[in-house]
Every structure is written in C-alpha cells, then in structure tokens.
mmCIF file of C-alpha atoms in Angstrom:
data_model
loop_
_atom_site.group_PDB
_atom_site.id
_atom_site.type_symbol
_atom_site.label_atom_id
_atom_site.label_comp_id
_atom_site.label_asym_id
_atom_site.label_seq_id
_atom_site.Cartn_x
_atom_site.Cartn_y
_atom_site.Cartn_z
ATOM 1 C CA GLY A 211 18.275 -0.121 -12.125
ATOM 2 C CA ALA A 212 13.670 1.836 -11.673
ATOM 3 C CA GLY A 213 13.174 -0.493 -8.630
ATOM 4 C CA VAL A 214 14.845 -2.549 -6.315
ATOM 5 C CA SER A 215 15.767 -5.734 -7.518
ATOM 6 C CA GLN A 216 15.539 -9.277 -5.980
ATOM 7 C CA SER A 217 17.650 -12.606 -6.414
ATOM 8 C CA PRO A 218 16.893 -15.612 -7.044
ATOM 9 C CA SER A 219 13.149 -15.123 -7.116
ATOM 10 C CA ASN A 220 12.324 -18.967 -6.464
ATOM 11 C CA LYS A 221 15.278 -21.114 -4.249
ATOM 12 C CA VAL A 222 14.754 -24.834 -3.788
ATOM 13 C CA THR A 223 17.515 -25.919 -1.425
ATOM 14 C CA GLU A 224 18.090 -28.864 0.978
ATOM 15 C CA LYS A 225 18.197 -28.745 4.687
ATOM 16 C CA GLY A 226 21.416 -28.563 6.144
ATOM 17 C CA LYS A 227 22.533 -26.065 2.958
ATOM 18 C CA ASP A 228 23.816 -22.521 3.018
ATOM 19 C CA VAL A 229 21.971 -20.482 1.186
ATOM 20 C CA GLU A 230 22.425 -16.760 0.146
ATOM 21 C CA LEU A 231 19.328 -13.825 -1.035
ATOM 22 C CA ARG A 232 20.782 -10.858 -3.072
ATOM 23 C CA CYS A 233 19.190 -7.570 -2.979
ATOM 24 C CA ASP A 234 19.861 -3.994 -5.202
ATOM 25 C CA PRO A 235 18.563 -1.435 -4.140
ATOM 26 C CA ILE A 236 17.366 1.799 -5.816
ATOM 27 C CA SER A 237 20.351 4.092 -6.746
ATOM 28 C CA GLY A 238 20.667 6.892 -3.493
ATOM 29 C CA HIS A 239 18.269 4.850 -1.616
ATOM 30 C CA THR A 240 20.536 5.009 2.015
ATOM 31 C CA ALA A 241 18.635 2.556 4.109
ATOM 32 C CA LEU A 242 18.119 -1.063 3.540
ATOM 33 C CA TYR A 243 16.164 -3.426 5.051
ATOM 34 C CA TRP A 244 15.174 -7.621 4.686
ATOM 35 C CA TYR A 245 12.025 -8.451 6.159
ATOM 36 C CA ARG A 246 10.187 -12.219 5.906
ATOM 37 C CA GLN A 247 7.557 -13.309 5.570
ATOM 38 C CA SER A 248 6.229 -17.448 6.010
ATOM 39 C CA LEU A 249 3.039 -18.771 5.869
ATOM 40 C CA GLY A 250 0.452 -17.305 7.703
ATOM 41 C CA GLN A 251 2.466 -14.985 9.318
ATOM 42 C CA GLY A 252 2.841 -10.730 9.330
ATOM 43 C CA LEU A 253 6.185 -9.263 7.783
ATOM 44 C CA GLU A 254 8.436 -9.995 9.839
ATOM 45 C CA PHE A 255 11.617 -6.987 10.116
ATOM 46 C CA LEU A 256 14.893 -9.027 9.618
ATOM 47 C CA ILE A 257 17.808 -6.485 10.128
ATOM 48 C CA TYR A 258 18.433 -2.838 9.047
ATOM 49 C CA PHE A 259 20.817 -1.054 6.911
ATOM 50 C CA GLN A 260 21.628 2.388 7.269
ATOM 51 C CA GLY A 261 24.421 4.757 5.562
ATOM 52 C CA ASN A 262 27.757 3.509 7.230
ATOM 53 C CA SER A 263 26.459 2.622 10.769
ATOM 54 C CA ALA A 264 26.415 -0.314 12.178
ATOM 55 C CA PRO A 265 23.387 -2.537 11.415
ATOM 56 C CA ASP A 266 20.554 -3.209 13.348
ATOM 57 C CA LYS A 267 20.014 -7.298 13.484
ATOM 58 C CA SER A 268 17.834 -7.439 16.315
ATOM 59 C CA GLY A 269 15.111 -9.160 13.910
ATOM 60 C CA LEU A 270 17.786 -11.814 13.225
ATOM 61 C CA PRO A 271 16.092 -14.913 14.255
ATOM 62 C CA SER A 272 19.400 -17.352 14.491
ATOM 63 C CA ASP A 273 22.936 -16.961 14.085
ATOM 64 C CA ARG A 274 22.344 -18.640 11.590
ATOM 65 C CA PHE A 275 20.921 -16.105 9.238
ATOM 66 C CA SER A 276 23.416 -13.172 8.994
ATOM 67 C CA ALA A 277 24.265 -10.309 6.118
ATOM 68 C CA GLU A 278 26.420 -7.911 4.846
ATOM 69 C CA ARG A 279 25.700 -4.277 2.644
ATOM 70 C CA THR A 280 28.904 -3.879 -0.020
ATOM 71 C CA GLY A 281 29.608 0.074 -0.474
ATOM 72 C CA GLY A 282 26.582 0.750 0.672
ATOM 73 C CA SER A 283 24.688 -0.995 -2.044
ATOM 74 C CA VAL A 284 24.527 -4.529 -3.349
ATOM 75 C CA SER A 285 23.056 -6.575 -0.345
ATOM 76 C CA THR A 286 23.718 -10.441 1.127
ATOM 77 C CA LEU A 287 21.494 -12.829 3.322
ATOM 78 C CA THR A 288 22.859 -15.491 4.009
ATOM 79 C CA ILE A 289 21.659 -18.646 6.414
ATOM 80 C CA GLN A 290 23.546 -20.914 7.299
ATOM 81 C CA ARG A 291 22.645 -24.768 7.854
ATOM 82 C CA THR A 292 19.441 -24.162 6.731
ATOM 83 C CA GLN A 293 15.882 -25.739 8.616
ATOM 84 C CA GLN A 294 12.470 -26.800 7.212
ATOM 85 C CA GLU A 295 11.692 -23.788 8.777
ATOM 86 C CA ASP A 296 13.696 -21.501 7.482
ATOM 87 C CA SER A 297 11.018 -21.466 3.463
ATOM 88 C CA ALA A 298 8.823 -18.406 3.995
ATOM 89 C CA VAL A 299 9.804 -15.387 1.109
ATOM 90 C CA TYR A 300 12.213 -12.926 1.299
ATOM 91 C CA LEU A 301 11.611 -9.111 0.880
ATOM 92 C CA CYS A 302 14.344 -6.752 0.880
ATOM 93 C CA ALA A 303 13.290 -2.948 0.913
ATOM 94 C CA SER A 304 14.901 0.313 0.048
ATOM 95 C CA SER A 305 14.297 4.031 1.321
ATOM 96 C CA TYR A 306 16.119 7.526 2.012
ATOM 97 C CA PRO A 307 17.057 7.964 5.872
ATOM 98 C CA ILE A 308 12.994 8.585 6.636
ATOM 99 C CA GLY A 309 10.237 8.315 4.000
ATOM 100 C CA GLU A 310 8.172 5.546 2.490
ATOM 101 C CA LEU A 311 9.774 1.622 1.691
ATOM 102 C CA PHE A 312 10.613 0.019 -1.510
ATOM 103 C CA PHE A 313 9.708 -3.782 -1.840
ATOM 104 C CA GLY A 314 11.198 -5.969 -3.690
ATOM 105 C CA GLU A 315 9.683 -9.019 -5.301
ATOM 106 C CA GLY A 316 11.047 -11.199 -3.248
ATOM 107 C CA SER A 317 12.990 -14.752 -2.978
ATOM 108 C CA ARG A 318 10.620 -17.265 -2.397
ATOM 109 C CA LEU A 319 13.309 -19.722 -0.288
ATOM 110 C CA THR A 320 11.901 -23.346 0.029
ATOM 111 C CA VAL A 321 13.678 -25.471 2.480
ATOM 112 C CA LEU A 322 13.361 -29.618 1.034
ATOM 113 C CA GLY B 54 2.297 -6.091 22.088
ATOM 114 C CA ASP B 55 1.322 -3.827 19.463
ATOM 115 C CA SER B 56 -0.665 -5.458 17.241
ATOM 116 C CA VAL B 57 -2.828 -5.332 13.323
ATOM 117 C CA THR B 58 -5.434 -7.597 12.549
ATOM 118 C CA GLN B 59 -6.947 -7.561 8.855
ATOM 119 C CA MET B 60 -10.072 -9.313 7.726
ATOM 120 C CA GLU B 61 -9.696 -12.876 6.985
ATOM 121 C CA GLY B 62 -8.878 -13.415 2.460
ATOM 122 C CA PRO B 63 -10.168 -14.226 0.194
ATOM 123 C CA VAL B 64 -12.358 -11.446 -1.335
ATOM 124 C CA THR B 65 -14.435 -11.472 -4.566
ATOM 125 C CA LEU B 66 -15.892 -8.596 -5.970
ATOM 126 C CA SER B 67 -17.475 -7.756 -9.265
ATOM 127 C CA GLU B 68 -15.640 -4.784 -10.968
ATOM 128 C CA GLU B 69 -17.343 -1.388 -10.048
ATOM 129 C CA ALA B 70 -18.658 -2.775 -6.324
ATOM 130 C CA PHE B 71 -18.678 -1.284 -3.117
ATOM 131 C CA LEU B 72 -14.862 -2.276 -1.010
ATOM 132 C CA THR B 73 -14.110 -2.351 2.556
ATOM 133 C CA ILE B 74 -11.227 -4.559 4.040
ATOM 134 C CA ASN B 75 -11.016 -4.409 7.607
ATOM 135 C CA CYS B 76 -8.355 -3.206 9.664
ATOM 136 C CA THR B 77 -8.029 -2.903 13.146
ATOM 137 C CA TYR B 78 -5.188 -2.790 15.703
ATOM 138 C CA THR B 79 -3.737 -2.576 19.481
ATOM 139 C CA ALA B 80 -1.469 0.004 20.778
ATOM 140 C CA THR B 81 -0.213 2.990 22.895
ATOM 141 C CA GLY B 82 0.280 5.904 21.874
ATOM 142 C CA TYR B 83 -0.616 7.814 18.444
ATOM 143 C CA PRO B 84 1.060 4.495 16.233
ATOM 144 C CA SER B 85 0.818 5.574 11.981
ATOM 145 C CA LEU B 86 -1.338 3.441 10.370
ATOM 146 C CA PHE B 87 -0.811 2.525 6.667
ATOM 147 C CA TRP B 88 -1.645 0.451 3.663
ATOM 148 C CA TYR B 89 0.458 -1.139 1.155
ATOM 149 C CA VAL B 90 -0.515 -3.337 -1.550
ATOM 150 C CA GLN B 91 1.178 -6.409 -4.159
ATOM 151 C CA TYR B 92 -0.204 -6.795 -6.952
ATOM 152 C CA PRO B 93 1.238 -9.282 -8.679
ATOM 153 C CA GLY B 94 4.165 -9.235 -10.111
ATOM 154 C CA GLU B 95 5.456 -7.169 -8.527
ATOM 155 C CA GLY B 96 6.626 -5.505 -5.271
ATOM 156 C CA LEU B 97 4.909 -4.640 -2.045
ATOM 157 C CA GLN B 98 3.953 -0.905 -2.503
ATOM 158 C CA LEU B 99 2.456 1.795 -0.531
ATOM 159 C CA LEU B 100 -0.710 2.666 -1.166
ATOM 160 C CA LEU B 101 -1.358 5.449 1.804
ATOM 161 C CA LYS B 102 -1.416 6.035 4.828
ATOM 162 C CA ALA B 103 -2.704 8.624 7.863
ATOM 163 C CA THR B 104 -0.189 10.009 10.835
ATOM 164 C CA LYS B 105 -2.338 11.122 13.427
ATOM 165 C CA ALA B 106 -6.746 10.365 14.486
ATOM 166 C CA ASP B 107 -8.965 11.182 12.687
ATOM 167 C CA ASP B 108 -7.032 12.014 9.554
ATOM 168 C CA LYS B 109 -7.876 10.809 6.213
ATOM 169 C CA GLY B 110 -5.663 9.328 3.617
ATOM 170 C CA SER B 111 -6.381 8.073 -0.432
ATOM 171 C CA ASN B 112 -4.790 7.485 -3.360
ATOM 172 C CA LYS B 113 -5.884 5.528 -6.483
ATOM 173 C CA GLY B 114 -9.376 6.495 -5.184
ATOM 174 C CA PHE B 115 -8.637 4.324 -2.549
ATOM 175 C CA GLU B 116 -9.066 5.792 1.130
ATOM 176 C CA ALA B 117 -9.485 5.382 4.703
ATOM 177 C CA THR B 118 -9.729 6.955 8.189
ATOM 178 C CA TYR B 119 -7.755 7.134 11.221
ATOM 179 C CA ARG B 120 -10.379 6.352 13.697
ATOM 180 C CA LYS B 121 -8.904 6.053 17.470
ATOM 181 C CA GLU B 122 -12.513 6.092 18.928
ATOM 182 C CA THR B 123 -12.558 1.980 16.929
ATOM 183 C CA THR B 124 -8.702 1.831 16.355
ATOM 184 C CA SER B 125 -9.789 0.670 13.018
ATOM 185 C CA PHE B 126 -8.361 2.169 9.859
ATOM 186 C CA HIS B 127 -10.517 0.338 7.005
ATOM 187 C CA LEU B 128 -9.846 0.330 3.810
ATOM 188 C CA GLU B 129 -12.921 1.404 1.138
ATOM 189 C CA LYS B 130 -13.326 2.073 -2.312
ATOM 190 C CA GLY B 131 -16.941 2.862 -4.023
ATOM 191 C CA SER B 132 -15.572 0.983 -7.747
ATOM 192 C CA VAL B 133 -13.212 -1.576 -7.545
ATOM 193 C CA GLN B 134 -11.669 -2.449 -10.988
ATOM 194 C CA VAL B 135 -10.298 -5.480 -12.073
ATOM 195 C CA SER B 136 -6.593 -3.735 -12.015
ATOM 196 C CA ASP B 137 -7.363 -3.854 -7.798
ATOM 197 C CA SER B 138 -7.292 -7.275 -7.494
ATOM 198 C CA ALA B 139 -4.341 -7.170 -5.826
ATOM 199 C CA VAL B 140 -3.067 -8.315 -1.998
ATOM 200 C CA TYR B 141 -3.326 -5.780 0.526
ATOM 201 C CA PHE B 142 -1.839 -5.605 4.171
ATOM 202 C CA CYS B 143 -2.295 -3.480 6.839
ATOM 203 C CA ALA B 144 0.591 -1.463 9.139
ATOM 204 C CA LEU B 145 0.992 0.458 11.764
ATOM 205 C CA SER B 146 4.210 2.635 13.360
ATOM 206 C CA ARG B 147 4.455 4.011 16.744
ATOM 207 C CA ASN B 148 7.409 6.006 15.410
ATOM 208 C CA ALA B 149 6.462 7.711 12.504
ATOM 209 C CA GLY B 150 9.257 7.324 9.514
ATOM 210 C CA ASN B 151 11.266 4.372 11.594
ATOM 211 C CA ASN B 152 9.921 1.811 9.007
ATOM 212 C CA ARG B 153 11.889 -1.665 11.410
ATOM 213 C CA LYS B 154 8.670 -1.130 13.678
ATOM 214 C CA LEU B 155 6.463 -1.564 11.256
ATOM 215 C CA ILE B 156 3.922 -3.968 12.763
ATOM 216 C CA TRP B 157 2.084 -6.165 9.635
ATOM 217 C CA GLY B 158 -1.541 -7.212 9.576
ATOM 218 C CA LEU B 159 -1.745 -10.868 7.642
ATOM 219 C CA GLY B 160 -2.836 -9.398 4.114
ATOM 220 C CA THR B 161 -6.347 -9.669 2.500
ATOM 221 C CA SER B 162 -6.368 -10.890 -1.372
ATOM 222 C CA LEU B 163 -8.909 -9.223 -3.298
ATOM 223 C CA ALA B 164 -10.563 -10.315 -6.528
ATOM 224 C CA VAL B 165 -11.917 -8.087 -9.022
ATOM 225 C CA ASN B 166 -14.269 -9.982 -12.019
ATOM 226 C CA PRO B 167 -15.209 -8.021 -14.697
#
C-alpha cells in the first residue's frame, strides 16, 4: 500500500490474555520501528528492525513484549499476559535506513 | 537526561489567527529538532525540521527557528486554516538520522474554528 498499515485499529482484551499487533510498512523501507504512546506520555521507543541486522530491543519494557519481522517486511508485536498498564496506542513507523519516519495510524490497546 | 516540553493544549483559534506552539528542550550538544503533525484519522508525519542552531524549518506555511540561546523551537503560522486542526508534536534527536533516539513532547492539540 501507499502508507504504513496497522491492525487492528482497536483492541480490547482481558488482563492476562496475549495480543498481537500487526504492522505492514511502506514497500522498500528497510527500517521499522515500534513506539508506544501511553496516556499523558510522549512516544516511547520499543524496538527497531533494520534489514537483516539483529533488532534493537532496548526499549521493550519487559520480557512479556516481543516482536518479529518476517521477510524484512511485515512485523508483529506480541504482548503476553497483558496487564492494565499495557493499555496504550502502539505506533509503527518505517523509513529508509536514515531518513524521515512514516507512521501508521496506530493500534489502540485497552486491557480491562 | 534529554527532554522536550511543549505547551499544553488544547489550543483553539479562529480561522486566519496567528499560531504559536511553544517547544523548549533540554539536551547536551547540538540536537536536531523536529515538528510532527497528526491529522485526524491519519498517522504522524514530519512537518518540518532543523539540524543546527539558527536554522529555520518551514513547510505548509509553518515555521520554526532553532534557537540555541533559548533552547527553543517554537512552531508558528501566520494565518491558520480549519485544515490545520491536528495534534502537533515537538521532538529532538541527538543523532541526526537516528530515529530510535527521538525524544518526544506530549503533543499539543489545535482546533481551528471557521
């Protein structure tokens, strides 16, 4: 597609359940980022993929969070055993190795 | 550590009014500074940037000047339109081009009434 696509746009889940969030980056963009925006907070970096290099996972808040990127394209962010503090908007962005970020509309996660 | 502080919103203006959204930062060295905008129903997008002191970024009638002496990067537009209604985010990066190290403000919501 023309832009970064994220799904689902909204997800409501119960505490303790696992969730998967999907990101389809712009074709040709080798870099992919996940950010989290919690209520009243700025964007928080989570994880970064660049080509075939090992991902930078330094922003993941706990081992319940993981992400993978298959075939250098689509990425999935997985949150296991969700907690209420995981409620946030999860943003995906892609870019060329160095350059402007292009963001998706985000996935709003609500953990009850 | 590095930080970005934006004026709190929401900001409500009438069409053709002058807009200023304040942004100040704390960082060592010479960071690059950015304004991103999120229109309703769309993803964040880069509005303008400046990479060194006294640089002026401009786009779509918006301007911001990198002021090292006041550690500021205020966003301005001389005459806003209804279509400018959006959330505006100020951000900095200590490493130009390193998007992992972007430090973000909390965002300022702007509503422009006809």
